[in-house]
mmCIF file of C-alpha atoms in Angstrom:
data_model
loop_
_atom_site.group_PDB
_atom_site.id
_atom_site.type_symbol
_atom_site.label_atom_id
_atom_site.label_comp_id
_atom_site.label_asym_id
_atom_site.label_seq_id
_atom_site.Cartn_x
_atom_site.Cartn_y
_atom_site.Cartn_z
ATOM 1 C CA ASP A 1 0.000 0.000 0.000
ATOM 2 C CA SER A 2 1.549 3.275 -1.180
ATOM 3 C CA GLY A 3 -0.484 5.435 1.178
ATOM 4 C CA VAL A 4 -2.067 7.316 -1.732
ATOM 5 C CA THR A 5 -5.815 6.811 -1.970
ATOM 6 C CA GLN A 6 -7.835 7.316 -5.101
ATOM 7 C CA THR A 7 -11.601 7.162 -5.456
ATOM 8 C CA PRO A 8 -13.547 5.838 -7.176
ATOM 9 C CA LYS A 9 -11.694 2.779 -8.478
ATOM 10 C CA HIS A 10 -13.952 2.450 -11.488
ATOM 11 C CA LEU A 11 -16.191 4.922 -13.258
ATOM 12 C CA ILE A 12 -18.425 4.403 -16.259
ATOM 13 C CA THR A 13 -20.067 7.419 -17.777
ATOM 14 C CA ALA A 14 -21.534 8.669 -21.032
ATOM 15 C CA THR A 15 -20.015 11.020 -23.568
ATOM 16 C CA GLY A 16 -20.580 14.670 -22.787
ATOM 17 C CA GLN A 17 -20.727 14.092 -19.037
ATOM 18 C CA ARG A 18 -18.501 15.466 -16.293
ATOM 19 C CA VAL A 19 -16.752 13.462 -13.593
ATOM 20 C CA THR A 20 -14.552 14.195 -10.594
ATOM 21 C CA LEU A 21 -11.696 11.980 -9.502
ATOM 22 C CA ARG A 22 -10.382 12.284 -5.987
ATOM 23 C CA CYS A 23 -6.939 11.722 -4.534
ATOM 24 C CA SER A 24 -5.635 11.768 -0.989
ATOM 25 C CA PRO A 25 -1.831 11.955 -0.863
ATOM 26 C CA ARG A 26 0.401 10.240 1.665
ATOM 27 C CA SER A 27 0.477 11.896 5.048
ATOM 28 C CA GLY A 28 3.005 14.724 4.947
ATOM 29 C CA ASP A 29 3.369 14.871 1.170
ATOM 30 C CA LEU A 30 2.708 18.320 -0.251
ATOM 31 C CA SER A 31 3.006 17.496 -3.948
ATOM 32 C CA VAL A 32 0.264 15.804 -5.916
ATOM 33 C CA TYR A 33 0.635 14.726 -9.523
ATOM 34 C CA TRP A 34 -1.968 13.478 -11.968
ATOM 35 C CA TYR A 35 -1.134 11.075 -14.782
ATOM 36 C CA GLN A 36 -3.218 9.516 -17.518
ATOM 37 C CA GLN A 37 -2.471 6.053 -18.876
ATOM 38 C CA SER A 38 -4.070 5.014 -22.129
ATOM 39 C CA LEU A 39 -3.245 2.344 -24.675
ATOM 40 C CA ASP A 40 -2.349 4.783 -27.430
ATOM 41 C CA GLN A 41 -0.662 7.560 -25.419
ATOM 42 C CA GLY A 42 0.990 5.567 -22.657
ATOM 43 C CA LEU A 43 1.617 7.262 -19.302
ATOM 44 C CA GLN A 44 1.301 11.032 -19.620
ATOM 45 C CA PHE A 45 1.829 13.675 -16.987
ATOM 46 C CA LEU A 46 -1.174 15.959 -16.662
ATOM 47 C CA ILE A 47 -0.611 18.409 -13.833
ATOM 48 C CA GLN A 48 1.160 18.952 -10.517
ATOM 49 C CA TYR A 49 0.086 20.809 -7.401
ATOM 50 C CA TYR A 50 2.285 21.735 -4.500
ATOM 51 C CA ASN A 51 0.696 22.835 -1.242
ATOM 52 C CA GLY A 52 -2.400 24.097 -2.985
ATOM 53 C CA GLU A 53 -0.695 25.864 -5.875
ATOM 54 C CA GLU A 54 -0.386 24.674 -9.449
ATOM 55 C CA ARG A 55 3.280 23.894 -10.016
ATOM 56 C CA ALA A 56 3.566 22.309 -13.461
ATOM 57 C CA LYS A 57 1.320 21.500 -16.365
ATOM 58 C CA GLY A 58 1.732 18.744 -18.903
ATOM 59 C CA ASN A 59 -0.516 17.371 -21.603
ATOM 60 C CA ILE A 60 -3.739 18.354 -19.912
ATOM 61 C CA LEU A 61 -6.707 19.183 -22.096
ATOM 62 C CA GLU A 62 -8.636 22.400 -21.562
ATOM 63 C CA ARG A 63 -11.683 20.271 -20.723
ATOM 64 C CA PHE A 64 -9.766 18.955 -17.714
ATOM 65 C CA SER A 65 -8.984 20.878 -14.559
ATOM 66 C CA ALA A 66 -7.638 20.105 -11.131
ATOM 67 C CA GLN A 67 -7.229 21.646 -7.743
ATOM 68 C CA GLN A 68 -5.620 20.893 -4.420
ATOM 69 C CA PHE A 69 -7.475 21.772 -1.264
ATOM 70 C CA PRO A 70 -6.146 23.065 2.083
ATOM 71 C CA ASP A 71 -6.203 19.536 3.496
ATOM 72 C CA LEU A 72 -3.964 18.602 0.506
ATOM 73 C CA HIS A 73 -6.377 16.231 -1.162
ATOM 74 C CA SER A 74 -6.772 16.846 -4.860
ATOM 75 C CA GLU A 75 -9.525 16.516 -7.406
ATOM 76 C CA LEU A 76 -9.278 16.095 -11.148
ATOM 77 C CA ASN A 77 -12.343 17.283 -13.039
ATOM 78 C CA LEU A 78 -12.980 15.929 -16.516
ATOM 79 C CA SER A 79 -15.770 17.531 -18.518
ATOM 80 C CA SER A 80 -17.426 17.114 -21.928
ATOM 81 C CA LEU A 81 -16.105 13.602 -21.905
ATOM 82 C CA GLU A 82 -15.218 11.864 -25.140
ATOM 83 C CA LEU A 83 -14.655 8.200 -25.893
ATOM 84 C CA GLY A 84 -10.931 8.890 -26.137
ATOM 85 C CA ASP A 85 -10.825 10.011 -22.509
ATOM 86 C CA SER A 86 -11.275 6.420 -21.419
ATOM 87 C CA ALA A 87 -8.101 5.623 -19.510
ATOM 88 C CA LEU A 88 -6.546 4.907 -16.158
ATOM 89 C CA TYR A 89 -5.988 8.072 -14.179
ATOM 90 C CA PHE A 90 -3.292 7.949 -11.532
ATOM 91 C CA CYS A 91 -2.525 10.274 -8.719
ATOM 92 C CA ALA A 92 0.907 10.327 -7.132
ATOM 93 C CA SER A 93 2.449 12.216 -4.256
ATOM 94 C CA SER A 94 5.996 12.909 -3.168
ATOM 95 C CA PRO A 95 7.680 14.177 -0.010
ATOM 96 C CA PRO A 96 8.353 17.889 0.485
ATOM 97 C CA THR A 97 12.123 17.522 0.289
ATOM 98 C CA GLY A 98 14.374 19.722 -1.791
ATOM 99 C CA ALA A 99 15.939 16.744 -3.543
ATOM 100 C CA ARG A 100 14.271 14.975 -6.398
ATOM 101 C CA THR A 101 12.738 11.808 -5.128
ATOM 102 C CA GLU A 102 10.440 8.955 -5.926
ATOM 103 C CA ALA A 103 6.718 9.314 -6.391
ATOM 104 C CA PHE A 104 4.142 7.158 -4.652
ATOM 105 C CA PHE A 105 1.239 6.168 -6.855
ATOM 106 C CA GLY A 106 -2.335 5.360 -6.014
ATOM 107 C CA GLN A 107 -4.122 2.384 -7.546
ATOM 108 C CA GLY A 108 -5.785 4.559 -10.116
ATOM 109 C CA THR A 109 -9.293 5.294 -11.313
ATOM 110 C CA ARG A 110 -10.348 3.415 -14.415
ATOM 111 C CA LEU A 111 -12.612 5.683 -16.436
ATOM 112 C CA THR A 112 -14.723 4.230 -19.195
ATOM 113 C CA VAL A 113 -16.638 6.628 -21.413
ATOM 114 C CA VAL A 114 -19.436 4.983 -23.394
ATOM 115 C CA SER B 1 5.400 12.814 -26.419
ATOM 116 C CA GLN B 2 7.300 10.381 -24.248
ATOM 117 C CA GLN B 3 10.817 11.134 -23.113
ATOM 118 C CA GLY B 4 11.931 7.556 -22.888
ATOM 119 C CA GLU B 5 11.743 4.589 -25.138
ATOM 120 C CA GLU B 6 12.077 1.128 -23.768
ATOM 121 C CA ASP B 7 13.525 -1.880 -25.405
ATOM 122 C CA PRO B 8 12.335 -4.545 -25.765
ATOM 123 C CA GLN B 9 8.611 -3.844 -25.679
ATOM 124 C CA ALA B 10 8.005 -7.397 -24.517
ATOM 125 C CA LEU B 11 10.253 -10.032 -22.986
ATOM 126 C CA SER B 12 9.519 -13.646 -22.118
ATOM 127 C CA ILE B 13 11.967 -15.693 -20.058
ATOM 128 C CA GLN B 14 12.084 -18.749 -17.831
ATOM 129 C CA GLU B 15 12.179 -18.541 -14.077
ATOM 130 C CA GLY B 16 15.745 -18.274 -12.845
ATOM 131 C CA GLU B 17 16.995 -16.411 -15.902
ATOM 132 C CA ASN B 18 18.075 -12.776 -15.882
ATOM 133 C CA ALA B 19 15.957 -10.090 -17.522
ATOM 134 C CA THR B 20 17.477 -6.954 -19.000
ATOM 135 C CA MET B 21 15.450 -3.943 -20.079
ATOM 136 C CA ASN B 22 16.829 -0.844 -21.698
ATOM 137 C CA CYS B 23 15.632 2.727 -21.711
ATOM 138 C CA SER B 24 16.734 5.651 -23.824
ATOM 139 C CA TYR B 25 15.793 9.263 -23.269
ATOM 140 C CA LYS B 26 16.180 12.530 -25.124
ATOM 141 C CA THR B 27 16.925 15.470 -22.847
ATOM 142 C CA SER B 28 19.139 16.110 -19.841
ATOM 143 C CA ILE B 29 17.824 14.701 -16.596
ATOM 144 C CA ASN B 30 18.137 15.073 -12.849
ATOM 145 C CA ASN B 31 17.435 11.423 -12.170
ATOM 146 C CA LEU B 32 16.046 8.300 -13.774
ATOM 147 C CA GLN B 33 13.612 6.000 -12.035
ATOM 148 C CA TRP B 34 12.239 2.551 -12.699
ATOM 149 C CA TYR B 35 8.709 1.577 -11.822
ATOM 150 C CA ARG B 36 6.813 -1.664 -11.956
ATOM 151 C CA GLN B 37 3.127 -2.072 -12.790
ATOM 152 C CA ASN B 38 1.147 -5.225 -12.305
ATOM 153 C CA SER B 39 -1.687 -5.597 -14.746
ATOM 154 C CA GLY B 40 -3.777 -2.426 -14.696
ATOM 155 C CA ARG B 41 -2.756 -1.499 -11.179
ATOM 156 C CA GLY B 42 -0.736 1.303 -9.633
ATOM 157 C CA LEU B 43 2.931 1.876 -10.274
ATOM 158 C CA VAL B 44 5.433 0.815 -7.667
ATOM 159 C CA HIS B 45 8.757 2.566 -7.403
ATOM 160 C CA LEU B 46 11.718 0.212 -7.762
ATOM 161 C CA ILE B 47 14.864 2.283 -7.863
ATOM 162 C CA LEU B 48 16.125 5.801 -8.504
ATOM 163 C CA ILE B 49 19.514 6.636 -9.949
ATOM 164 C CA ARG B 50 20.770 10.214 -9.991
ATOM 165 C CA SER B 51 22.448 11.765 -12.988
ATOM 166 C CA ASN B 52 25.846 11.709 -11.265
ATOM 167 C CA GLU B 53 25.608 7.985 -10.510
ATOM 168 C CA ARG B 54 26.553 5.224 -12.905
ATOM 169 C CA GLU B 55 25.266 2.089 -11.200
ATOM 170 C CA LYS B 56 22.928 1.207 -8.384
ATOM 171 C CA HIS B 57 21.795 -2.035 -6.769
ATOM 172 C CA SER B 58 18.721 -2.968 -4.812
ATOM 173 C CA GLY B 59 18.231 -6.628 -3.987
ATOM 174 C CA ARG B 60 17.980 -8.504 -7.287
ATOM 175 C CA LEU B 61 17.841 -5.244 -9.250
ATOM 176 C CA ARG B 62 20.774 -3.549 -10.891
ATOM 177 C CA VAL B 63 20.401 -0.254 -12.724
ATOM 178 C CA THR B 64 23.001 1.456 -14.846
ATOM 179 C CA LEU B 65 22.942 4.956 -16.254
ATOM 180 C CA ASP B 66 25.007 6.316 -19.113
ATOM 181 C CA THR B 67 24.289 10.015 -19.454
ATOM 182 C CA SER B 68 26.608 10.365 -22.445
ATOM 183 C CA LYS B 69 24.431 7.887 -24.350
ATOM 184 C CA LYS B 70 21.232 8.995 -22.631
ATOM 185 C CA SER B 71 20.429 5.427 -21.735
ATOM 186 C CA SER B 72 19.745 3.213 -18.750
ATOM 187 C CA SER B 73 19.305 -0.471 -18.187
ATOM 188 C CA LEU B 74 17.466 -2.488 -15.559
ATOM 189 C CA LEU B 75 18.693 -5.982 -14.808
ATOM 190 C CA ILE B 76 16.573 -8.365 -12.761
ATOM 191 C CA THR B 77 18.620 -11.368 -11.703
ATOM 192 C CA ALA B 78 17.277 -14.833 -10.925
ATOM 193 C CA SER B 79 13.797 -13.878 -12.072
ATOM 194 C CA ARG B 80 10.675 -15.309 -10.480
ATOM 195 C CA ALA B 81 7.157 -15.786 -11.800
ATOM 196 C CA ALA B 82 6.104 -12.991 -9.449
ATOM 197 C CA ASP B 83 8.314 -10.580 -11.420
ATOM 198 C CA THR B 84 5.824 -10.780 -14.288
ATOM 199 C CA ALA B 85 4.712 -7.182 -14.821
ATOM 200 C CA SER B 86 5.298 -4.107 -16.947
ATOM 201 C CA TYR B 87 8.400 -2.095 -16.189
ATOM 202 C CA PHE B 88 8.688 1.604 -16.936
ATOM 203 C CA CYS B 89 11.578 3.978 -16.861
ATOM 204 C CA ALA B 90 10.823 7.563 -15.991
ATOM 205 C CA THR B 91 13.029 10.602 -16.149
ATOM 206 C CA GLY B 92 12.742 13.177 -13.424
ATOM 207 C CA ASN B 93 13.510 16.818 -13.841
ATOM 208 C CA ALA B 94 12.491 20.158 -12.403
ATOM 209 C CA GLY B 95 9.500 19.887 -10.122
ATOM 210 C CA ASN B 96 9.887 16.141 -9.902
ATOM 211 C CA MET B 97 7.539 15.708 -12.821
ATOM 212 C CA LEU B 98 8.109 12.274 -14.338
ATOM 213 C CA THR B 99 8.203 11.513 -18.034
ATOM 214 C CA PHE B 100 7.602 7.832 -18.695
ATOM 215 C CA GLY B 101 8.722 5.515 -21.410
ATOM 216 C CA GLY B 102 6.433 3.072 -23.158
ATOM 217 C CA GLY B 103 7.319 0.200 -20.859
ATOM 218 C CA THR B 104 8.561 -3.351 -21.211
ATOM 219 C CA ARG B 105 6.116 -6.197 -20.603
ATOM 220 C CA LEU B 106 7.998 -8.952 -18.826
ATOM 221 C CA MET B 107 6.654 -12.472 -18.568
ATOM 222 C CA VAL B 108 8.491 -14.959 -16.408
ATOM 223 C CA LYS B 109 7.392 -18.538 -17.019
ATOM 224 C CA PRO B 110 7.537 -20.957 -14.103
#
């Protein structure tokens, strides 16, 4: 168990809908990262938050947004969903050290858009 | 686009044999990490090697890094059926954002 909790584990929704994925980082970790894993694109970095502030942005679509709350949990909002958004969405967290370090991944949310 | 490319994409070996996976990347890095993923589940960190290191060991794992060739290799010695998984290299840079390769699917036959 990595200590990172993601909910829900599975989500099935229709095209055009909006969903929210939730992530609770490990205790003490200030950084939260979101990744998308799909068959055609592989593992792609979406966005990073550090202590409530957006720190880095990757290949995140405009239809997607995220935030990190004062209690450090994070939510990834996906709207106007398309079939191609079906993927595994991972959240990861890392310790608040100055040195570059490993990331701890949650078990992911499997999103299926039908 | 992905920073790293892994080779081979798939590898099948017998239990007890060694498995070697290679990773190449494109830009300068702070560190390179290897992760393991069991079918459709979360990624588990295996080992991190910093850009000023050339080799690192952890149990049955040995990682090398050649920054002049922008490449790394992961060696799993005396493989077990339980090592069956996908293995990803990831390069870390500013902000600790990870850029992943396409992964190597390893199957270890008992």
